[in-house]
Amino acid sequence: MYLPKTIQKAIEAFNTLPGIGSKTSERFVFYLLHQSKPQLADFASAIASLKDRVTLCERCFNYSDQHPCHVCSDPKRDPQLLCVVAESVDIIALERSHVFRGLYHVLGGLVDPLHGIEPEHLRIRELLSRVMTEGIQEVILAMNPTVEGETSALYLQKLLKQSPIKITRLAKGLPTGSNIEYADELTLASAFEGRRVIH
Ligand SMILES: [Zn+2]
């Protein structure tokens, strides 16, 4: 099918997004072609400014446009509770469920040796330093119930065993192989509330 190069390029750009196939990309591009120039400029600048304004919080490594991020700087949060997640997107899911009032630590992935992701590629050193210096009482390991999630949680559990803090994991309420990111609020809240002590 012939398509002008500019349109083709825009379709290819959308096609690189996770979960977006060619048909959806085409629909997006033709929808955008119907928009006014200022609307398109707003859309483009929202994307272009992502990397200008958003960086990682130096304390928890969540995406933020302020330092420290809005969670770390909120005096109403309990700094004795630390929830460890793989990615920032997991924080969005947990915040939506309103079940947690402590602070977070984003690992930046999960241990996945098959794809070359070893513990040293994640922010584990930073986690240990926070555990040692921030007066944390409980570390909640909130990893996806997947092979990589289990591997990472076991690895952290072993590392943290030497410290006197309490370590908990989310209850088995989340379907095996699923992602925290996609879990509904009630399931996530009950998995969080029913978290089990492992150390
Ligand atoms: Zn933060």
PDB file of C-alpha atoms and ligand atoms in Angstrom:
ATOM      1  CA  MET A   1       0.000   0.000   0.000  1.00  0.00           C
ATOM      2  CA  TYR A   2       1.339   3.432  -0.938  1.00  0.00           C
ATOM      3  CA  LEU A   3       1.576   5.938   1.881  1.00  0.00           C
ATOM      4  CA  PRO A   4       3.371   9.284   1.869  1.00  0.00           C
ATOM      5  CA  LYS A   5       6.753   8.895   3.563  1.00  0.00           C
ATOM      6  CA  THR A   6       5.856  11.355   6.350  1.00  0.00           C
ATOM      7  CA  ILE A   7       2.763   9.361   7.253  1.00  0.00           C
ATOM      8  CA  GLN A   8       4.684   6.102   7.038  1.00  0.00           C
ATOM      9  CA  LYS A   9       7.315   7.473   9.406  1.00  0.00           C
ATOM     10  CA  ALA A  10       4.724   8.582  11.964  1.00  0.00           C
ATOM     11  CA  ILE A  11       3.073   5.145  11.813  1.00  0.00           C
ATOM     12  CA  GLU A  12       6.429   3.494  12.415  1.00  0.00           C
ATOM     13  CA  ALA A  13       7.018   5.773  15.406  1.00  0.00           C
ATOM     14  CA  PHE A  14       3.756   4.710  17.087  1.00  0.00           C
ATOM     15  CA  ASN A  15       4.514   1.131  16.157  1.00  0.00           C
ATOM     16  CA  THR A  16       7.552   1.166  18.452  1.00  0.00           C
ATOM     17  CA  LEU A  17       5.304   1.654  21.517  1.00  0.00           C
ATOM     18  CA  PRO A  18       4.641  -1.444  23.631  1.00  0.00           C
ATOM     19  CA  GLY A  19       1.392  -3.210  22.772  1.00  0.00           C
ATOM     20  CA  ILE A  20       0.651  -0.986  19.763  1.00  0.00           C
ATOM     21  CA  GLY A  21       0.337  -2.814  16.427  1.00  0.00           C
ATOM     22  CA  SER A  22       0.360  -1.443  12.878  1.00  0.00           C
ATOM     23  CA  LYS A  23      -3.422  -1.012  12.665  1.00  0.00           C
ATOM     24  CA  THR A  24      -3.616   0.996  15.880  1.00  0.00           C
ATOM     25  CA  SER A  25      -0.615   3.071  14.769  1.00  0.00           C
ATOM     26  CA  GLU A  26      -2.395   3.846  11.493  1.00  0.00           C
ATOM     27  CA  ARG A  27      -5.541   4.856  13.369  1.00  0.00           C
ATOM     28  CA  PHE A  28      -3.505   7.178  15.633  1.00  0.00           C
ATOM     29  CA  VAL A  29      -1.766   8.862  12.708  1.00  0.00           C
ATOM     30  CA  PHE A  30      -4.948   9.444  10.708  1.00  0.00           C
ATOM     31  CA  TYR A  31      -6.662  10.744  13.833  1.00  0.00           C
ATOM     32  CA  LEU A  32      -3.796  13.188  14.362  1.00  0.00           C
ATOM     33  CA  LEU A  33      -4.007  14.332  10.736  1.00  0.00           C
ATOM     34  CA  HIS A  34      -7.512  15.568  11.539  1.00  0.00           C
ATOM     35  CA  GLN A  35      -6.242  17.715  14.423  1.00  0.00           C
ATOM     36  CA  SER A  36      -5.314  21.396  14.124  1.00  0.00           C
ATOM     37  CA  LYS A  37      -1.661  22.453  13.957  1.00  0.00           C
ATOM     38  CA  PRO A  38      -1.643  23.919  17.516  1.00  0.00           C
ATOM     39  CA  GLN A  39      -3.173  20.713  18.867  1.00  0.00           C
ATOM     40  CA  LEU A  40      -0.436  18.700  17.202  1.00  0.00           C
ATOM     41  CA  ALA A  41       2.218  21.065  18.523  1.00  0.00           C
ATOM     42  CA  ASP A  42       0.890  20.579  22.086  1.00  0.00           C
ATOM     43  CA  PHE A  43       0.935  16.833  21.594  1.00  0.00           C
ATOM     44  CA  ALA A  44       4.472  16.861  20.233  1.00  0.00           C
ATOM     45  CA  SER A  45       5.779  19.150  22.948  1.00  0.00           C
ATOM     46  CA  ALA A  46       4.237  16.963  25.696  1.00  0.00           C
ATOM     47  CA  ILE A  47       6.383  14.118  24.389  1.00  0.00           C
ATOM     48  CA  ALA A  48       9.473  16.176  23.607  1.00  0.00           C
ATOM     49  CA  SER A  49       9.568  17.738  27.088  1.00  0.00           C
ATOM     50  CA  LEU A  50       9.391  14.376  28.870  1.00  0.00           C
ATOM     51  CA  LYS A  51      13.145  14.021  28.936  1.00  0.00           C
ATOM     52  CA  ASP A  52      13.767  17.727  29.602  1.00  0.00           C
ATOM     53  CA  ARG A  53      11.691  17.975  32.747  1.00  0.00           C
ATOM     54  CA  VAL A  54      11.438  14.455  34.100  1.00  0.00           C
ATOM     55  CA  THR A  55      14.413  12.882  35.811  1.00  0.00           C
ATOM     56  CA  LEU A  56      14.866  10.279  38.512  1.00  0.00           C
ATOM     57  CA  CYS A  57      14.380  11.140  42.187  1.00  0.00           C
ATOM     58  CA  GLU A  58      17.817  10.872  43.763  1.00  0.00           C
ATOM     59  CA  ARG A  59      16.409   9.088  46.802  1.00  0.00           C
ATOM     60  CA  CYS A  60      13.858   6.567  45.491  1.00  0.00           C
ATOM     61  CA  PHE A  61      14.590   6.611  41.717  1.00  0.00           C
ATOM     62  CA  ASN A  62      10.970   7.231  40.816  1.00  0.00           C
ATOM     63  CA  TYR A  63      10.376   9.481  37.803  1.00  0.00           C
ATOM     64  CA  SER A  64       9.843  13.020  38.987  1.00  0.00           C
ATOM     65  CA  ASP A  65       9.932  16.651  37.911  1.00  0.00           C
ATOM     66  CA  GLN A  66      10.909  17.803  41.397  1.00  0.00           C
ATOM     67  CA  HIS A  67      13.656  16.842  43.872  1.00  0.00           C
ATOM     68  CA  PRO A  68      13.068  14.970  46.029  1.00  0.00           C
ATOM     69  CA  CYS A  69       9.966  13.538  44.343  1.00  0.00           C
ATOM     70  CA  HIS A  70       6.442  14.270  45.632  1.00  0.00           C
ATOM     71  CA  VAL A  71       6.362  10.990  47.619  1.00  0.00           C
ATOM     72  CA  CYS A  72       9.783  11.416  49.274  1.00  0.00           C
ATOM     73  CA  SER A  73       9.001  15.037  50.190  1.00  0.00           C
ATOM     74  CA  ASP A  74       5.521  14.346  51.594  1.00  0.00           C
ATOM     75  CA  PRO A  75       5.686  14.717  55.423  1.00  0.00           C
ATOM     76  CA  LYS A  76       2.555  12.593  55.798  1.00  0.00           C
ATOM     77  CA  ARG A  77       4.302   9.481  54.455  1.00  0.00           C
ATOM     78  CA  ASP A  78       5.814   7.016  56.930  1.00  0.00           C
ATOM     79  CA  PRO A  79       9.593   6.900  56.299  1.00  0.00           C
ATOM     80  CA  GLN A  80       9.914   3.669  58.320  1.00  0.00           C
ATOM     81  CA  LEU A  81       8.110   1.681  55.631  1.00  0.00           C
ATOM     82  CA  LEU A  82       9.906   1.051  52.356  1.00  0.00           C
ATOM     83  CA  CYS A  83       8.224  -0.650  49.426  1.00  0.00           C
ATOM     84  CA  VAL A  84      10.624  -2.047  46.809  1.00  0.00           C
ATOM     85  CA  VAL A  85       9.287  -2.198  43.248  1.00  0.00           C
ATOM     86  CA  ALA A  86      10.804  -3.091  39.882  1.00  0.00           C
ATOM     87  CA  GLU A  87       9.660  -0.044  37.913  1.00  0.00           C
ATOM     88  CA  SER A  88       8.118   3.384  38.442  1.00  0.00           C
ATOM     89  CA  VAL A  89       4.939   2.211  36.740  1.00  0.00           C
ATOM     90  CA  ASP A  90       4.336  -0.180  39.680  1.00  0.00           C
ATOM     91  CA  ILE A  91       4.204   2.843  41.997  1.00  0.00           C
ATOM     92  CA  ILE A  92       1.335   4.267  39.952  1.00  0.00           C
ATOM     93  CA  ALA A  93      -0.638   1.050  40.490  1.00  0.00           C
ATOM     94  CA  LEU A  94       0.102   0.990  44.238  1.00  0.00           C
ATOM     95  CA  GLU A  95      -0.722   4.671  44.693  1.00  0.00           C
ATOM     96  CA  ARG A  96      -4.012   4.159  42.881  1.00  0.00           C
ATOM     97  CA  SER A  97      -4.949   1.440  45.370  1.00  0.00           C
ATOM     98  CA  HIS A  98      -4.315   3.883  48.320  1.00  0.00           C
ATOM     99  CA  VAL A  99      -3.046   0.989  50.411  1.00  0.00           C
ATOM    100  CA  PHE A 100       0.482   2.178  51.153  1.00  0.00           C
ATOM    101  CA  ARG A 101       1.589   5.300  53.052  1.00  0.00           C
ATOM    102  CA  GLY A 102       5.336   4.703  53.208  1.00  0.00           C
ATOM    103  CA  LEU A 103       8.183   5.413  50.781  1.00  0.00           C
ATOM    104  CA  TYR A 104       9.327   3.552  47.683  1.00  0.00           C
ATOM    105  CA  HIS A 105      12.533   2.287  46.108  1.00  0.00           C
ATOM    106  CA  VAL A 106      12.625   1.602  42.360  1.00  0.00           C
ATOM    107  CA  LEU A 107      15.091  -1.133  41.368  1.00  0.00           C
ATOM    108  CA  GLY A 108      14.999  -0.279  37.673  1.00  0.00           C
ATOM    109  CA  GLY A 109      14.148  -3.838  36.581  1.00  0.00           C
ATOM    110  CA  LEU A 110      14.222  -7.404  37.841  1.00  0.00           C
ATOM    111  CA  VAL A 111      16.998  -9.988  37.984  1.00  0.00           C
ATOM    112  CA  ASP A 112      16.739 -11.827  34.663  1.00  0.00           C
ATOM    113  CA  PRO A 113      19.986 -13.683  33.823  1.00  0.00           C
ATOM    114  CA  LEU A 114      18.490 -15.075  30.578  1.00  0.00           C
ATOM    115  CA  HIS A 115      18.306 -11.521  29.253  1.00  0.00           C
ATOM    116  CA  GLY A 116      21.604 -10.461  30.799  1.00  0.00           C
ATOM    117  CA  ILE A 117      20.135  -8.533  33.737  1.00  0.00           C
ATOM    118  CA  GLU A 118      22.202  -9.343  36.801  1.00  0.00           C
ATOM    119  CA  PRO A 119      21.737  -7.906  40.326  1.00  0.00           C
ATOM    120  CA  GLU A 120      24.576  -5.411  39.764  1.00  0.00           C
ATOM    121  CA  HIS A 121      22.539  -3.766  36.991  1.00  0.00           C
ATOM    122  CA  LEU A 122      19.796  -2.865  39.468  1.00  0.00           C
ATOM    123  CA  ARG A 123      19.736  -0.249  42.246  1.00  0.00           C
ATOM    124  CA  ILE A 124      20.405  -2.775  44.978  1.00  0.00           C
ATOM    125  CA  ARG A 125      23.469  -1.057  46.422  1.00  0.00           C
ATOM    126  CA  GLU A 126      21.386   2.098  46.798  1.00  0.00           C
ATOM    127  CA  LEU A 127      18.643   0.072  48.495  1.00  0.00           C
ATOM    128  CA  LEU A 128      21.071  -1.405  51.019  1.00  0.00           C
ATOM    129  CA  SER A 129      22.474   2.010  51.801  1.00  0.00           C
ATOM    130  CA  ARG A 130      18.957   3.359  52.432  1.00  0.00           C
ATOM    131  CA  VAL A 131      18.147   0.402  54.669  1.00  0.00           C
ATOM    132  CA  MET A 132      21.298   1.108  56.686  1.00  0.00           C
ATOM    133  CA  THR A 133      20.897   4.874  57.014  1.00  0.00           C
ATOM    134  CA  GLU A 134      17.208   5.805  56.908  1.00  0.00           C
ATOM    135  CA  GLY A 135      15.885   4.079  60.035  1.00  0.00           C
ATOM    136  CA  ILE A 136      13.605   1.785  58.030  1.00  0.00           C
ATOM    137  CA  GLN A 137      11.597  -0.744  60.064  1.00  0.00           C
ATOM    138  CA  GLU A 138       9.970  -2.766  57.295  1.00  0.00           C
ATOM    139  CA  VAL A 139      10.929  -3.520  53.702  1.00  0.00           C
ATOM    140  CA  ILE A 140       8.052  -4.705  51.545  1.00  0.00           C
ATOM    141  CA  LEU A 141       9.148  -6.653  48.482  1.00  0.00           C
ATOM    142  CA  ALA A 142       6.458  -5.854  45.911  1.00  0.00           C
ATOM    143  CA  MET A 143       7.639  -7.742  42.857  1.00  0.00           C
ATOM    144  CA  ASN A 144       5.514  -9.234  40.113  1.00  0.00           C
ATOM    145  CA  PRO A 145       4.564 -12.893  40.737  1.00  0.00           C
ATOM    146  CA  THR A 146       6.733 -13.979  37.787  1.00  0.00           C
ATOM    147  CA  VAL A 147       9.938 -16.029  37.627  1.00  0.00           C
ATOM    148  CA  GLU A 148      12.013 -12.815  37.463  1.00  0.00           C
ATOM    149  CA  GLY A 149      10.011 -11.280  40.327  1.00  0.00           C
ATOM    150  CA  GLU A 150      10.516 -14.366  42.507  1.00  0.00           C
ATOM    151  CA  THR A 151      14.249 -14.539  41.685  1.00  0.00           C
ATOM    152  CA  SER A 152      14.716 -10.875  42.573  1.00  0.00           C
ATOM    153  CA  ALA A 153      12.713 -11.118  45.804  1.00  0.00           C
ATOM    154  CA  LEU A 154      14.689 -14.175  46.956  1.00  0.00           C
ATOM    155  CA  TYR A 155      17.942 -12.433  46.129  1.00  0.00           C
ATOM    156  CA  LEU A 156      16.972  -9.331  48.142  1.00  0.00           C
ATOM    157  CA  GLN A 157      15.639 -11.449  50.986  1.00  0.00           C
ATOM    158  CA  LYS A 158      19.052 -13.146  51.308  1.00  0.00           C
ATOM    159  CA  LEU A 159      20.894  -9.820  51.226  1.00  0.00           C
ATOM    160  CA  LEU A 160      18.627  -8.170  53.784  1.00  0.00           C
ATOM    161  CA  LYS A 161      18.611 -11.144  56.164  1.00  0.00           C
ATOM    162  CA  GLN A 162      21.627  -9.807  58.055  1.00  0.00           C
ATOM    163  CA  SER A 163      19.812  -6.610  59.018  1.00  0.00           C
ATOM    164  CA  PRO A 164      17.355  -6.553  61.919  1.00  0.00           C
ATOM    165  CA  ILE A 165      14.489  -5.093  59.858  1.00  0.00           C
ATOM    166  CA  LYS A 166      11.237  -6.837  59.079  1.00  0.00           C
ATOM    167  CA  ILE A 167      10.895  -8.093  55.484  1.00  0.00           C
ATOM    168  CA  THR A 168       7.488  -8.789  53.974  1.00  0.00           C
ATOM    169  CA  ARG A 169       6.172  -9.879  50.602  1.00  0.00           C
ATOM    170  CA  LEU A 170       2.826  -9.312  48.936  1.00  0.00           C
ATOM    171  CA  ALA A 171       0.230 -12.036  49.574  1.00  0.00           C
ATOM    172  CA  LYS A 172      -0.313 -14.618  46.865  1.00  0.00           C
ATOM    173  CA  GLY A 173      -3.513 -12.875  45.771  1.00  0.00           C
ATOM    174  CA  LEU A 174      -2.044 -11.657  42.490  1.00  0.00           C
ATOM    175  CA  PRO A 175      -2.395 -14.160  39.645  1.00  0.00           C
ATOM    176  CA  THR A 176       0.887 -15.975  38.913  1.00  0.00           C
ATOM    177  CA  GLY A 177       2.732 -14.500  35.947  1.00  0.00           C
ATOM    178  CA  SER A 178       0.777 -11.245  36.150  1.00  0.00           C
ATOM    179  CA  ASN A 179       2.073  -7.704  36.533  1.00  0.00           C
ATOM    180  CA  ILE A 180       1.455  -5.358  39.444  1.00  0.00           C
ATOM    181  CA  GLU A 181       1.108  -2.676  36.796  1.00  0.00           C
ATOM    182  CA  TYR A 182      -2.091  -4.266  35.454  1.00  0.00           C
ATOM    183  CA  ALA A 183      -3.561  -5.527  38.737  1.00  0.00           C
ATOM    184  CA  ASP A 184      -6.902  -4.013  39.712  1.00  0.00           C
ATOM    185  CA  GLU A 185      -6.961  -1.807  42.797  1.00  0.00           C
ATOM    186  CA  LEU A 186      -8.871  -4.212  45.065  1.00  0.00           C
ATOM    187  CA  THR A 187      -6.661  -7.215  44.275  1.00  0.00           C
ATOM    188  CA  LEU A 188      -3.551  -5.136  44.799  1.00  0.00           C
ATOM    189  CA  ALA A 189      -4.847  -3.638  48.047  1.00  0.00           C
ATOM    190  CA  SER A 190      -5.696  -7.073  49.461  1.00  0.00           C
ATOM    191  CA  ALA A 191      -2.334  -8.532  48.363  1.00  0.00           C
ATOM    192  CA  PHE A 192      -0.686  -5.613  50.127  1.00  0.00           C
ATOM    193  CA  GLU A 193      -2.735  -5.803  53.320  1.00  0.00           C
ATOM    194  CA  GLY A 194      -2.242  -9.571  53.524  1.00  0.00           C
ATOM    195  CA  ARG A 195       1.521  -9.296  53.043  1.00  0.00           C
ATOM    196  CA  ARG A 196       3.430 -12.043  54.778  1.00  0.00           C
ATOM    197  CA  VAL A 197       6.464 -11.675  57.005  1.00  0.00           C
ATOM    198  CA  ILE A 198       9.454 -13.582  55.634  1.00  0.00           C
ATOM    199  CA  HIS A 199      12.082 -12.248  57.987  1.00  0.00           C
TER     200      HIS A 199
HETATM  201 ZN    ZN B   1      11.579   9.938  45.658  1.00  0.00          ZN
END
